[in-house]
JSON list of C-alpha atoms in Angstrom, two decimals:
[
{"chain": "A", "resi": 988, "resn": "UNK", "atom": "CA", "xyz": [-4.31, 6.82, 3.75]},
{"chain": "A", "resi": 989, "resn": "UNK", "atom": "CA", "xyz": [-1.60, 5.45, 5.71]},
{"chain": "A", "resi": 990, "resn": "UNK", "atom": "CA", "xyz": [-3.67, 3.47, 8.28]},
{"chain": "A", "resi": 991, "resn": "UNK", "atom": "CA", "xyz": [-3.17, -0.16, 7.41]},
{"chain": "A", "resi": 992, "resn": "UNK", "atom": "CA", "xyz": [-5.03, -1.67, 9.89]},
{"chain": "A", "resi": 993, "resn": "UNK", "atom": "CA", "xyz": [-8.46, 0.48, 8.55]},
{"chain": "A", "resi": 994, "resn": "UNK", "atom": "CA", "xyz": [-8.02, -0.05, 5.19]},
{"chain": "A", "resi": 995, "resn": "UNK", "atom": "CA", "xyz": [-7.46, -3.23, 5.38]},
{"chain": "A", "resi": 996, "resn": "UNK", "atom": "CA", "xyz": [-10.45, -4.10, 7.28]},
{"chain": "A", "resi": 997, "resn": "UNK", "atom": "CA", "xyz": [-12.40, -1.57, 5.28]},
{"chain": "A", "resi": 998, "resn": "UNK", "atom": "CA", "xyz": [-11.79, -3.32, 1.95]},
{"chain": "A", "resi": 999, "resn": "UNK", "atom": "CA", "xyz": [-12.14, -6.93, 4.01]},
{"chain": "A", "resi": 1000, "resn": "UNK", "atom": "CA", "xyz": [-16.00, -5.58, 4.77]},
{"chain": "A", "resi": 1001, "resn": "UNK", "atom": "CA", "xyz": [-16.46, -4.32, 1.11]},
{"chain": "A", "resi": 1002, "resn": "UNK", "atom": "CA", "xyz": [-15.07, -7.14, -0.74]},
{"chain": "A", "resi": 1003, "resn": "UNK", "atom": "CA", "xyz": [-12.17, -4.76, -2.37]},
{"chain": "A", "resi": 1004, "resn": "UNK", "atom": "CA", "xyz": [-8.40, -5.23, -2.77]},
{"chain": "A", "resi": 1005, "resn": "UNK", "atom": "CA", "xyz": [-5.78, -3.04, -1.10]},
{"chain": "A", "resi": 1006, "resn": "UNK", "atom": "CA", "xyz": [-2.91, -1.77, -2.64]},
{"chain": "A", "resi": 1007, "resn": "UNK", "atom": "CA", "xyz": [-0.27, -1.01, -0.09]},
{"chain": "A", "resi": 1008, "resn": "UNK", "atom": "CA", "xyz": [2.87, 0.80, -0.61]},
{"chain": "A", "resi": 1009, "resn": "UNK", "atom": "CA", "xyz": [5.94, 0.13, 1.34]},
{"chain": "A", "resi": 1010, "resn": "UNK", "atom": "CA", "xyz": [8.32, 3.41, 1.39]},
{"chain": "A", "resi": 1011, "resn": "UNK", "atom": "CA", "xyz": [11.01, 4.69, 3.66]},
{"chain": "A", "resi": 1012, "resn": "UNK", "atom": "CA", "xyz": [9.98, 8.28, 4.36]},
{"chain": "A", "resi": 1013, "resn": "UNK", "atom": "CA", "xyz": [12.58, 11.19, 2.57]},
{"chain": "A", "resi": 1014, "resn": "UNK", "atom": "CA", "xyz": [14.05, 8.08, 0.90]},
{"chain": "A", "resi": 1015, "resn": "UNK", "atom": "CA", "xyz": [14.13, 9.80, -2.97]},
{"chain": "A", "resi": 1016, "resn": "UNK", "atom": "CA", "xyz": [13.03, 6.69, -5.17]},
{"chain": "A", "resi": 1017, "resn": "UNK", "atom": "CA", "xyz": [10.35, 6.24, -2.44]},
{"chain": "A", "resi": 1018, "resn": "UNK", "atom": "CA", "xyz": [9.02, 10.39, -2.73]},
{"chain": "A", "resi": 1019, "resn": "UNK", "atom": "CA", "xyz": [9.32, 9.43, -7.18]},
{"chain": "A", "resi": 1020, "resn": "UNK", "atom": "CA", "xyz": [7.09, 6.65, -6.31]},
{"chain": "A", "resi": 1021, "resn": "UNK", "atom": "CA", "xyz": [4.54, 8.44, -4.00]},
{"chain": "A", "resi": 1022, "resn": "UNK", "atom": "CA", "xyz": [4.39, 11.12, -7.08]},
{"chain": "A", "resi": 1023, "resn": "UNK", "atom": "CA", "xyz": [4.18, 8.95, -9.57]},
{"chain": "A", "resi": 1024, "resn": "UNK", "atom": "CA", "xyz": [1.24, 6.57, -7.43]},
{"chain": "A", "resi": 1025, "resn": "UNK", "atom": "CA", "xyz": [-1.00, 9.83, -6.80]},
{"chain": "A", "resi": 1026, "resn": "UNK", "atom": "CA", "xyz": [-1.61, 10.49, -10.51]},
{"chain": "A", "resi": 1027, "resn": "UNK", "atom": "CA", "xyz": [-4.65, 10.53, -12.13]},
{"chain": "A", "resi": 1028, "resn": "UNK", "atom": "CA", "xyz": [-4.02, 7.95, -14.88]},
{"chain": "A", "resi": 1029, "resn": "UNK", "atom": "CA", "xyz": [-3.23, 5.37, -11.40]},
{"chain": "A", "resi": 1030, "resn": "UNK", "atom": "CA", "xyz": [-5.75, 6.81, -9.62]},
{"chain": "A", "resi": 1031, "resn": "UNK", "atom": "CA", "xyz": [-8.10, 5.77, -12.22]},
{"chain": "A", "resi": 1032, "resn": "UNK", "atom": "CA", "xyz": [-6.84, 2.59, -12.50]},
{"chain": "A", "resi": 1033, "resn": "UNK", "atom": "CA", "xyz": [-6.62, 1.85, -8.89]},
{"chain": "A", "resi": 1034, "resn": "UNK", "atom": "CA", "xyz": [-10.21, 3.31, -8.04]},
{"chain": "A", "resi": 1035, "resn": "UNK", "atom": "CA", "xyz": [-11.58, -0.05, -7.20]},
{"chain": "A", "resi": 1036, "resn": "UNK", "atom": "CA", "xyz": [-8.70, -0.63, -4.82]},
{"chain": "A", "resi": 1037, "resn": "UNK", "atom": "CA", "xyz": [-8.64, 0.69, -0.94]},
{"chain": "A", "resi": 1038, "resn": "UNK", "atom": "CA", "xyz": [-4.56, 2.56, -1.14]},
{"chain": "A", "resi": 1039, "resn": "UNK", "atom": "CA", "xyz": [-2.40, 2.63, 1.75]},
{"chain": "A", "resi": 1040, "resn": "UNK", "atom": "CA", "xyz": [0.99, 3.70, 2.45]},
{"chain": "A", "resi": 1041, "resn": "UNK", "atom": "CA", "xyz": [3.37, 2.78, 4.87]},
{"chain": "A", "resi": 1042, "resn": "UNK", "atom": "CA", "xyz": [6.40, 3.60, 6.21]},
{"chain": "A", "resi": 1043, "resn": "UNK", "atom": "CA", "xyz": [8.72, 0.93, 6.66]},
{"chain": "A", "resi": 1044, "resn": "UNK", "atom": "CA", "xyz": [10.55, 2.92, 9.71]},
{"chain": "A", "resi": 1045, "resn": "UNK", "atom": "CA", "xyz": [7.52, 3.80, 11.72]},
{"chain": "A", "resi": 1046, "resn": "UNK", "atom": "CA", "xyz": [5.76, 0.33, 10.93]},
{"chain": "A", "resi": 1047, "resn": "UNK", "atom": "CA", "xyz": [8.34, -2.46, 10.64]},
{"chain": "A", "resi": 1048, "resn": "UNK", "atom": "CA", "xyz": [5.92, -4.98, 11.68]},
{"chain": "A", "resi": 1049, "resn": "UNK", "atom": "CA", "xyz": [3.52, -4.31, 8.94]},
{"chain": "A", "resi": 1050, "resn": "UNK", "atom": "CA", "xyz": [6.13, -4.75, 6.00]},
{"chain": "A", "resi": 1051, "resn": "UNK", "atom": "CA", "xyz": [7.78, -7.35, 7.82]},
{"chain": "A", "resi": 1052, "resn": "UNK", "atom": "CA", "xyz": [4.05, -9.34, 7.66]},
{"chain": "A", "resi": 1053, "resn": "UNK", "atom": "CA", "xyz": [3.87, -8.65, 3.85]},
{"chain": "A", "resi": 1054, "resn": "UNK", "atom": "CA", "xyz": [7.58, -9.80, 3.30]},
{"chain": "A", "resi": 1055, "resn": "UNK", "atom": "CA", "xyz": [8.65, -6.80, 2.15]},
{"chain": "A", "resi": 1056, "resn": "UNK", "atom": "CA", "xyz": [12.48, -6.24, 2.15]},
{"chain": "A", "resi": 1057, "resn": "UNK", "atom": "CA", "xyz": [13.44, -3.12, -0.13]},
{"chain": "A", "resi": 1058, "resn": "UNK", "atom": "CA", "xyz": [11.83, 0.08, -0.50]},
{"chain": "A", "resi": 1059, "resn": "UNK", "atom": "CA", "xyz": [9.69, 1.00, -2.15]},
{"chain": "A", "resi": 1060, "resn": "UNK", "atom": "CA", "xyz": [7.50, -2.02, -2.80]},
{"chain": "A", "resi": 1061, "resn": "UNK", "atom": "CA", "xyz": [3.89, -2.79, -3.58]},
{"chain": "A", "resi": 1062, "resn": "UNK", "atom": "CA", "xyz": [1.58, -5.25, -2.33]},
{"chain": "A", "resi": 1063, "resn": "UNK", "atom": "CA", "xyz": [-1.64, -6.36, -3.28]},
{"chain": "A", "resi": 1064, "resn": "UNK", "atom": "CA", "xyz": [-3.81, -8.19, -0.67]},
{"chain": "A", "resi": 1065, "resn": "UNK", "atom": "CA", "xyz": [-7.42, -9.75, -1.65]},
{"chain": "A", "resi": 1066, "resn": "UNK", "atom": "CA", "xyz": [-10.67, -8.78, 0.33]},
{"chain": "A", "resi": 1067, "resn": "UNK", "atom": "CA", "xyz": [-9.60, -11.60, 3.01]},
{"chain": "A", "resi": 1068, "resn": "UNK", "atom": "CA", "xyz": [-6.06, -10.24, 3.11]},
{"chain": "A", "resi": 1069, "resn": "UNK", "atom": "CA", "xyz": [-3.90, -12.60, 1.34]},
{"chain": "A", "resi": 1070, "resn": "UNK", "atom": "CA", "xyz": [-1.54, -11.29, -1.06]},
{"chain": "A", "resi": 1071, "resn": "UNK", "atom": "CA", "xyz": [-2.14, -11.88, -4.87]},
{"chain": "A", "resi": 1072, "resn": "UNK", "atom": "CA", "xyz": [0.90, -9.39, -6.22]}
]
């Protein structure tokens, strides 16, 4: 998904971890990482996790909250939102 703010407060209510991915849209390293991300073997491994993506031009204010400052980058929040990776 690429709605933050929902899958964040999804996993909050569920007691789950989200994964979110920082990316610059068309950027090439970002597109290898969305690829790469949306295979099975890290599907499986994320399956417990709620996954979002974001796009650092379109939502600034999101990576800038997560301290994100390249692209791409992930983040891993807890259930309450607090990053733990």
């Amino acid at each position: 998904t690429t709605d933050y703010q929902g899958a964040t407060a999804f996993a909050r209510v569920n007691g789950r971890r989200t994964v979110v991915f920082v990316r610059r849209d068309a950027e090439a390293v970002s597109e290898k990482a969305v690829r790469t991300l949306n295979g099975k073997s890290v599907e499986q491994a994320l399956a417990s996790s709620e996954k979002v993506s974001v796009d650092v031009a379109a939502n600034a204010s999101v990576a800038q909250s997560l301290g994100v400052t390249e692209t791409p980058s992930l983040v891993v929040l807890d259930p309450s939102g607090r990053t733990v990776a």
